[in-house]
PDB file of C-alpha atoms and ligand atoms in Angstrom:
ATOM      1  CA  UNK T   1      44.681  17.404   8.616  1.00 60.00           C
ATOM      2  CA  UNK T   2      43.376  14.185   8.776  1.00 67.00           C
ATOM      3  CA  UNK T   3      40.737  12.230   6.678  1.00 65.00           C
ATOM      4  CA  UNK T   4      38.061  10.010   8.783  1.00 87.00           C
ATOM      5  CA  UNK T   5      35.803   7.529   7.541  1.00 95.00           C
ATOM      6  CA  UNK T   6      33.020   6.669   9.618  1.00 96.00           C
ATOM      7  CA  UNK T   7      31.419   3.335  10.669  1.00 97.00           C
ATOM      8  CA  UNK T   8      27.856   4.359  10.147  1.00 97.00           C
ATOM      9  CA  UNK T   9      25.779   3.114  13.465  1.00 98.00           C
ATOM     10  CA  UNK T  10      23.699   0.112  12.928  1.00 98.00           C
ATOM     11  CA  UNK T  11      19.978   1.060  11.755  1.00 97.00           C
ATOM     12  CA  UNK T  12      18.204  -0.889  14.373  1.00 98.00           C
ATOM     13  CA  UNK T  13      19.009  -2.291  17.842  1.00 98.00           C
ATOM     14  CA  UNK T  14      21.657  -4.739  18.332  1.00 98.00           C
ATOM     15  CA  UNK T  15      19.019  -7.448  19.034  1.00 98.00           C
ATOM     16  CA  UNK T  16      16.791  -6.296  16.599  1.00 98.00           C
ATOM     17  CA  UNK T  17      17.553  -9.528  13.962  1.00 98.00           C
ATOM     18  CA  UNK T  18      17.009 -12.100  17.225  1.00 98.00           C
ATOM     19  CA  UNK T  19      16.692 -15.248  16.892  1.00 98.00           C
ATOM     20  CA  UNK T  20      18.569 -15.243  13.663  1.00 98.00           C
ATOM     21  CA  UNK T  21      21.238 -13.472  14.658  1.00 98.00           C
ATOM     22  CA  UNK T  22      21.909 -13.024  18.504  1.00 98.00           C
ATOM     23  CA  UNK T  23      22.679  -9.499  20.123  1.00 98.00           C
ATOM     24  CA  UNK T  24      25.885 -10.420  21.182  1.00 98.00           C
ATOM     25  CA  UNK T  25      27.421 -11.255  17.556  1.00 98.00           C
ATOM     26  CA  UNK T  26      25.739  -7.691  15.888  1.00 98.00           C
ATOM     27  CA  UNK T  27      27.424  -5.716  19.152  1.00 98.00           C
ATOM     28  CA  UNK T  28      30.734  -7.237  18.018  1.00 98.00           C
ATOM     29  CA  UNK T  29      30.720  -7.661  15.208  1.00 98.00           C
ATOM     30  CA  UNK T  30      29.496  -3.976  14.335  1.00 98.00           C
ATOM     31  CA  UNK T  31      31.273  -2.236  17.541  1.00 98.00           C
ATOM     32  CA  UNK T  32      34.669  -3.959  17.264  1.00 98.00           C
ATOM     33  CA  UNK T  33      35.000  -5.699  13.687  1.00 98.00           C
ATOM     34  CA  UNK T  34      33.665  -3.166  11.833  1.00 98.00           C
ATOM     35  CA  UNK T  35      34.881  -0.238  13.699  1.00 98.00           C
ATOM     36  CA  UNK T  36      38.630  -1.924  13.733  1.00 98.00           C
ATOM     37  CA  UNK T  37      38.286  -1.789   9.451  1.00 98.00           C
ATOM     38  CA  UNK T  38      37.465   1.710   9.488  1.00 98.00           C
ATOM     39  CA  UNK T  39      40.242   2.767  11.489  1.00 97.00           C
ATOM     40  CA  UNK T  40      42.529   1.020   9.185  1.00 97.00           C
ATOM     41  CA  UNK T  41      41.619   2.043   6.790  1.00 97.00           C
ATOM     42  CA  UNK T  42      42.088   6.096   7.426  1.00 96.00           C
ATOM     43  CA  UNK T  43      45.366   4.953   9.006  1.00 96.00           C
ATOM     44  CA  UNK T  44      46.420   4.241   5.523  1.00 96.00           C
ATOM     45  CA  UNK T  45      44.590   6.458   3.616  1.00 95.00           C
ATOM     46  CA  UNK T  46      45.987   9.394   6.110  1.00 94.00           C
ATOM     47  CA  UNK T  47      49.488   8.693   4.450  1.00 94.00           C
ATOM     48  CA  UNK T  48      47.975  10.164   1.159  1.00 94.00           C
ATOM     49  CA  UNK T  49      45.956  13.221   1.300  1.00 90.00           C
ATOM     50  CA  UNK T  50      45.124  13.134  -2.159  1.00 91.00           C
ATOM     51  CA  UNK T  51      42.457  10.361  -1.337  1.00 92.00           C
ATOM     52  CA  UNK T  52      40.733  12.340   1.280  1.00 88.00           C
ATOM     53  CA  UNK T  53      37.956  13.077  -0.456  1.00 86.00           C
ATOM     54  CA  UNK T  54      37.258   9.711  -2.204  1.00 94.00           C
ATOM     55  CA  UNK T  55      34.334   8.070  -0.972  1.00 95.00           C
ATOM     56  CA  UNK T  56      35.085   4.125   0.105  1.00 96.00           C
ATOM     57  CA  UNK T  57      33.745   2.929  -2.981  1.00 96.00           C
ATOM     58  CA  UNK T  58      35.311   4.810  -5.686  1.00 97.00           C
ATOM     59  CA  UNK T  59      38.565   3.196  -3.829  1.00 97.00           C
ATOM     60  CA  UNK T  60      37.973   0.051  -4.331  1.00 98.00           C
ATOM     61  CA  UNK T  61      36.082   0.401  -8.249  1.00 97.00           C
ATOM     62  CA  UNK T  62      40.095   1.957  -8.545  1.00 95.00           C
ATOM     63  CA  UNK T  63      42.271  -0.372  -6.981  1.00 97.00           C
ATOM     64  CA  UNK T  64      44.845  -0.396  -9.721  1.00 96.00           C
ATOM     65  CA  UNK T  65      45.156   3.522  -8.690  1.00 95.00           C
ATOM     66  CA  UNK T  66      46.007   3.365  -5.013  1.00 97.00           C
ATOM     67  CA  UNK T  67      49.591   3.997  -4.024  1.00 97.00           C
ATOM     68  CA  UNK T  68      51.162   0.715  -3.751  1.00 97.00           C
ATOM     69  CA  UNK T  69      52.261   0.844  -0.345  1.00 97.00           C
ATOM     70  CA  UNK T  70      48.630   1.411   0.662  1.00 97.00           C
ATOM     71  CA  UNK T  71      46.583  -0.730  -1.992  1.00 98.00           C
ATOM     72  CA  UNK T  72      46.971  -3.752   0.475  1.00 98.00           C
ATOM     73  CA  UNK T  73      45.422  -1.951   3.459  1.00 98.00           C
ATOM     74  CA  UNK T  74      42.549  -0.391   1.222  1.00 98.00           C
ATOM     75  CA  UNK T  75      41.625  -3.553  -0.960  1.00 98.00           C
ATOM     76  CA  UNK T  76      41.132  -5.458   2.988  1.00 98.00           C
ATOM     77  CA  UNK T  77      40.070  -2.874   5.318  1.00 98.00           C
ATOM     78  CA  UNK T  78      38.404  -0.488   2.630  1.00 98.00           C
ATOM     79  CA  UNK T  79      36.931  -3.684   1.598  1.00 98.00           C
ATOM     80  CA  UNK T  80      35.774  -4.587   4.889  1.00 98.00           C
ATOM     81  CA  UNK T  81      34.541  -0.790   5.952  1.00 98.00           C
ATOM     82  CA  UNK T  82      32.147  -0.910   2.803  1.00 98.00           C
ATOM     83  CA  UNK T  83      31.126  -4.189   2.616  1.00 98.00           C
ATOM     84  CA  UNK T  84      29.763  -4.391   6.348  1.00 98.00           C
ATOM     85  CA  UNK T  85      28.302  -0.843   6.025  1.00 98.00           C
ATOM     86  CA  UNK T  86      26.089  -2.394   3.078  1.00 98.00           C
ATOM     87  CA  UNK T  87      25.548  -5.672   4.792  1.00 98.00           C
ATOM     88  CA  UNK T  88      23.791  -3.765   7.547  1.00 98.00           C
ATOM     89  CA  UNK T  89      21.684  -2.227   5.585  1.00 98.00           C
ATOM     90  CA  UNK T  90      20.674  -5.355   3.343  1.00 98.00           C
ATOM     91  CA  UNK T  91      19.254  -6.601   6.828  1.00 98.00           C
ATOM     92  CA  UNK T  92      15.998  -6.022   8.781  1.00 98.00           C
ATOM     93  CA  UNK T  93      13.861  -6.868  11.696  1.00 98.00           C
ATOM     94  CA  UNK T  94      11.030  -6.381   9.248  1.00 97.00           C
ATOM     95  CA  UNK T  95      12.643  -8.705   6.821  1.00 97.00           C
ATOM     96  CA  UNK T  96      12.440 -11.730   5.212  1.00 97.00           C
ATOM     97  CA  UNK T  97       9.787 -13.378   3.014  1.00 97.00           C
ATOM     98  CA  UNK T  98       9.595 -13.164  -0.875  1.00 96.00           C
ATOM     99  CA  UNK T  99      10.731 -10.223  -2.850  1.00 97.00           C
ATOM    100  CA  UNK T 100       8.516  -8.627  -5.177  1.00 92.00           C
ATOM    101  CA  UNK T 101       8.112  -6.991  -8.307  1.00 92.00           C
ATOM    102  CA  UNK T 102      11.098  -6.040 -11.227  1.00 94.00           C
ATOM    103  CA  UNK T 103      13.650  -7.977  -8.965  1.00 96.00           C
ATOM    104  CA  UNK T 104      11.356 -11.066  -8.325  1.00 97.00           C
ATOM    105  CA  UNK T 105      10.924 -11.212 -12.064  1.00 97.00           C
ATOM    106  CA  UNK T 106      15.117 -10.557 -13.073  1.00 97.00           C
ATOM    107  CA  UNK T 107      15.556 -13.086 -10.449  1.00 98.00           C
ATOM    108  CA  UNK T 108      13.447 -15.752 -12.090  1.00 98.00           C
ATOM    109  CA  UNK T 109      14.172 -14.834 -15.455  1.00 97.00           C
ATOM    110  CA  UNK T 110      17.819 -15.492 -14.522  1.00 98.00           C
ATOM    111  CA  UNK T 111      17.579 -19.041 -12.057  1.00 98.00           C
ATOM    112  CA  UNK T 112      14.460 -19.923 -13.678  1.00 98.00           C
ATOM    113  CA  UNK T 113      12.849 -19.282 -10.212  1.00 98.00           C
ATOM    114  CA  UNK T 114      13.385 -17.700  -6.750  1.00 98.00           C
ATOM    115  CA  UNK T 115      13.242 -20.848  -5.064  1.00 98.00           C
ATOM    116  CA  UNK T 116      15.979 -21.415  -7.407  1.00 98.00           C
ATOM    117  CA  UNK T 117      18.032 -18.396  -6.337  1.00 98.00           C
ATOM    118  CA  UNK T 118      17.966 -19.155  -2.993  1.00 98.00           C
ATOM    119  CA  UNK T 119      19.082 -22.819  -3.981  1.00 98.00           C
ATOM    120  CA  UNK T 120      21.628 -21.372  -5.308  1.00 98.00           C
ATOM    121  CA  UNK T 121      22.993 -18.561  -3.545  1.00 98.00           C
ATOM    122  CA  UNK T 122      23.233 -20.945  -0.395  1.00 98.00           C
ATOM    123  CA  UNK T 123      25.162 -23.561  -2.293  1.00 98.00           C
ATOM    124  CA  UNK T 124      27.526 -20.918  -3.030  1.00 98.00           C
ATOM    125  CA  UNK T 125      28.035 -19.499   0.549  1.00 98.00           C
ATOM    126  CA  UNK T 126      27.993 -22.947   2.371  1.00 98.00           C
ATOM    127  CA  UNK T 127      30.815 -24.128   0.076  1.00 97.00           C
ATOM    128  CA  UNK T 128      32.805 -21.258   0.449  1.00 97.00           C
ATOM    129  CA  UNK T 129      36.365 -22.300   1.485  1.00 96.00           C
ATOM    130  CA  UNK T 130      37.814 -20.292   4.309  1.00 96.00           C
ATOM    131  CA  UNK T 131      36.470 -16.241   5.323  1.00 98.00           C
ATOM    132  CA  UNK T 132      34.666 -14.433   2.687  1.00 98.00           C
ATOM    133  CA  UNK T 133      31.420 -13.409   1.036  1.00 98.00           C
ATOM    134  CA  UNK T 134      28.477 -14.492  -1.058  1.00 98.00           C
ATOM    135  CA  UNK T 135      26.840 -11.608  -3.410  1.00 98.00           C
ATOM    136  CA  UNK T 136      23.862 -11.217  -5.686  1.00 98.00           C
ATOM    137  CA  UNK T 137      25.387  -8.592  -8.115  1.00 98.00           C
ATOM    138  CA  UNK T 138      24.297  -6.755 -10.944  1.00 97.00           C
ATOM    139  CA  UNK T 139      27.170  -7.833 -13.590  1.00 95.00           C
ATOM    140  CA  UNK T 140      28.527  -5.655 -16.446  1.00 91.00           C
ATOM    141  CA  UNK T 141      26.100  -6.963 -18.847  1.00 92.00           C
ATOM    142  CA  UNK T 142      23.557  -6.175 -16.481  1.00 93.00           C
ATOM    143  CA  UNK T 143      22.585  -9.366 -16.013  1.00 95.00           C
ATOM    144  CA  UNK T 144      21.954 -10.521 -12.031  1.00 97.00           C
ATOM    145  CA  UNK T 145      24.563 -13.152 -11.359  1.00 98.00           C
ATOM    146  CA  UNK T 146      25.864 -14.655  -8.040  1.00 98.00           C
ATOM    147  CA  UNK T 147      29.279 -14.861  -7.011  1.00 98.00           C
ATOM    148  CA  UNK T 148      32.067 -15.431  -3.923  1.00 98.00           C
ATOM    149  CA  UNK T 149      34.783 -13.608  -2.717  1.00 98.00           C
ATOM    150  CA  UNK T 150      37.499 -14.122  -0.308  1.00 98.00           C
ATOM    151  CA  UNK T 151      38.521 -11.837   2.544  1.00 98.00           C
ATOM    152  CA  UNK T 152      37.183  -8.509   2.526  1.00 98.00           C
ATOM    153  CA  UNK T 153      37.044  -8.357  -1.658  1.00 98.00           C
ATOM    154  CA  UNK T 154      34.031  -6.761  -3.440  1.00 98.00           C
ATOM    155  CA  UNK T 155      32.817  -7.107  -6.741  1.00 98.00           C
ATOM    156  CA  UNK T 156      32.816  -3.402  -7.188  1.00 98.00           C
ATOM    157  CA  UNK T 157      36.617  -4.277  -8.016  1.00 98.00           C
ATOM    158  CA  UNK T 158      35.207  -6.140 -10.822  1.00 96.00           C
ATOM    159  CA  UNK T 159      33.304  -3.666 -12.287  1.00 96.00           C
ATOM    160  CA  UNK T 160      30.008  -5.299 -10.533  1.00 97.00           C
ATOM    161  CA  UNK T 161      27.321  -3.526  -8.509  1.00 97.00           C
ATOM    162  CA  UNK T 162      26.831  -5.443  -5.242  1.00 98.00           C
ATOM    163  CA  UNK T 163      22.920  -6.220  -4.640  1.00 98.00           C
ATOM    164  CA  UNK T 164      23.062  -8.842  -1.310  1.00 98.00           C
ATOM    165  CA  UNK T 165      25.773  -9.986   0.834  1.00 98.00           C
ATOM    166  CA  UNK T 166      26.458 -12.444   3.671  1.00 98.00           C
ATOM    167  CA  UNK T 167      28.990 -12.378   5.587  1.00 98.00           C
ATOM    168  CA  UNK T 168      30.441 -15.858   6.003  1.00 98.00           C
ATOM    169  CA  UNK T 169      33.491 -15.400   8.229  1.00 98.00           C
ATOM    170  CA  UNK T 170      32.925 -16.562  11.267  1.00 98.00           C
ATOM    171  CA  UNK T 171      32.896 -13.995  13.512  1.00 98.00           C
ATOM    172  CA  UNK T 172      29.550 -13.359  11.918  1.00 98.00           C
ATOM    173  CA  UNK T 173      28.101 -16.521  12.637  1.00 98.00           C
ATOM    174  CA  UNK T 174      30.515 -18.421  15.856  1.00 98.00           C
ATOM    175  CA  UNK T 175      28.678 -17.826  18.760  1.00 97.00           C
ATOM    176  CA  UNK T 176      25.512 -18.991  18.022  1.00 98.00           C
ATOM    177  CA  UNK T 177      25.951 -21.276  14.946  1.00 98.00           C
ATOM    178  CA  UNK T 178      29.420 -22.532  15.606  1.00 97.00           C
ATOM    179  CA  UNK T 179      30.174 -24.885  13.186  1.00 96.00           C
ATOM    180  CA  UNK T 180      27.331 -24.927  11.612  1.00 97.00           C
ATOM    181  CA  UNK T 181      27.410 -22.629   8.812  1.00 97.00           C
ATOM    182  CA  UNK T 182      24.079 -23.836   6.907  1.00 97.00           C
ATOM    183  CA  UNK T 183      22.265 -23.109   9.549  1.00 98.00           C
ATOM    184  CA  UNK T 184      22.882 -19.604  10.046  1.00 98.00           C
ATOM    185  CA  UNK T 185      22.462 -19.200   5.740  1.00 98.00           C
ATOM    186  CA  UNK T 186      18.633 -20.839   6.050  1.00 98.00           C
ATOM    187  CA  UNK T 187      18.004 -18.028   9.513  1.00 98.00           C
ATOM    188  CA  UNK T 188      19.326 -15.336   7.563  1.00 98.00           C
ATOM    189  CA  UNK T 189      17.149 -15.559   4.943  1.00 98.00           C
ATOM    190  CA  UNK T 190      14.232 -14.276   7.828  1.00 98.00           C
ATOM    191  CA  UNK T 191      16.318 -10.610   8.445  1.00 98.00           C
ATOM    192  CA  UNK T 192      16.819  -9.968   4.556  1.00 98.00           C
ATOM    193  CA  UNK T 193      15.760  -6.554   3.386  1.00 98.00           C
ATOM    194  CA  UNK T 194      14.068  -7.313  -0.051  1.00 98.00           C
ATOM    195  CA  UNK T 195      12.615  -3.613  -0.038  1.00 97.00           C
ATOM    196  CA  UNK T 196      16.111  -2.340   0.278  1.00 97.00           C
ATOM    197  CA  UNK T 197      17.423  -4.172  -2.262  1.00 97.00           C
ATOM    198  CA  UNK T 198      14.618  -4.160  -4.696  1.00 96.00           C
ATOM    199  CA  UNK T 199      15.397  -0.525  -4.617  1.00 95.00           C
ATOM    200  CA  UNK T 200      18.897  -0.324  -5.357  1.00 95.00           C
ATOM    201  CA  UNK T 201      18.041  -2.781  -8.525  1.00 96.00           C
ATOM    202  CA  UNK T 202      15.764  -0.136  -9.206  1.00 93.00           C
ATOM    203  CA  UNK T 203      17.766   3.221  -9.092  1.00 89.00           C
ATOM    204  CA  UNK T 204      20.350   0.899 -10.789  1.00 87.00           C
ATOM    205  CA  UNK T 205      18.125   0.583 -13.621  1.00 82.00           C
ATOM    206  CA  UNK T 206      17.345   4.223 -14.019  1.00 72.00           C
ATOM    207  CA  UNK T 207      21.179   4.661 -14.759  1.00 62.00           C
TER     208      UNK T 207
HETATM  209 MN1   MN K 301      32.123  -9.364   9.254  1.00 89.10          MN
END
């Protein structure tokens, strides 16, 4: 017996976010990144059976509970499994533009504006040093607060609930952007899925 993660499929085309982000990158990026974190992780977590029916997430909210000869393998690939299957979703060809209603007003109340948000939340992912993340995340207060992360780390290992990600490493970003990182943080803003993640603040809030 055998446990097996999948790497959801994408849930639109691979060229569905063009111009902001090329075909080429998603089919990569989704097909052989994304796929290659999956299948490390069930390589690991198929040396403890025990795990098999822990969905990605509770793994990582429980890192201090996963076998030490695995918690390496699950804290990077686990990491990188869940992250990218949200990070898809947080994207759209129908996206972009302002959000709206309760998270358009916690995001103001917070950074005083959205304008400001966005001032913000690029600041944070341009100066990240080296492969990681940016995140909008609901913090244990349940206050919205933005945040970095190396590697494949979440803030669900902090006790956070992830709203928005970007992925900053640059296989997410090379072939098109290159060097310039900026640039691809300003295009991204056009395939963000404010309806998606207006929602999760919102079942969030029903908690
Ligand atoms: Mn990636």
């Amino acid at each position: 017996m055998s446990n097996q993660y999948s790497t959801p499929d994408l849930p639109y085309p691979y060229d569905a976010l063009e111009p902001n982000i090329d075909k080429e990158t998603m089919k990569i990026h989704h097909d052989k990144h994304h796929v290659k974190y999956t299948s490390k992780l069930n390589e690991a977590i198929n040396k403890h059976s025990e795990f098999f029916d822990t969905p990605p997430d509770k793994l990582l909210q429980n890192l201090d509970v996963i076998p030490q000869d695995i918690r390496d393998a699950v804290r990077n690939h686990g990491g990188g499994h869940v992250n990218h299957s949200l990070f898809w979703e947080i994207m759209s060809p129908d996206g972009g533009g302002e959000p709206g209603g309760i998270l358009a007003e916690a995001l103001t109340n917070e950074f005083g504006s959205v304008d400001e948000f966005r001032n913000k939340y690029e600041k944070t992912a341009a100066n990240l040093f080296g492969s990681g993340w940016a995140w909008l995340v609901i913090s244990k207060n349940g206050k919205l607060e933005i945040t970095q992360t190396q590697n494949q780390d979440t803030p669900l290992s902090f006790g956070k609930k992830p709203l928005l990600l970007l992925d900053l490493w640059e296989h997410s970003y090379y072939l098109k952007y290159q060097n310039k990182r900026p640039e691809y943080i300003k295009a991204w803003w056009n395939v963000v899925n404010w309806d998606a993640i207006q929602k999760s603040y919102q079942d969030f809030q029903k908690i």
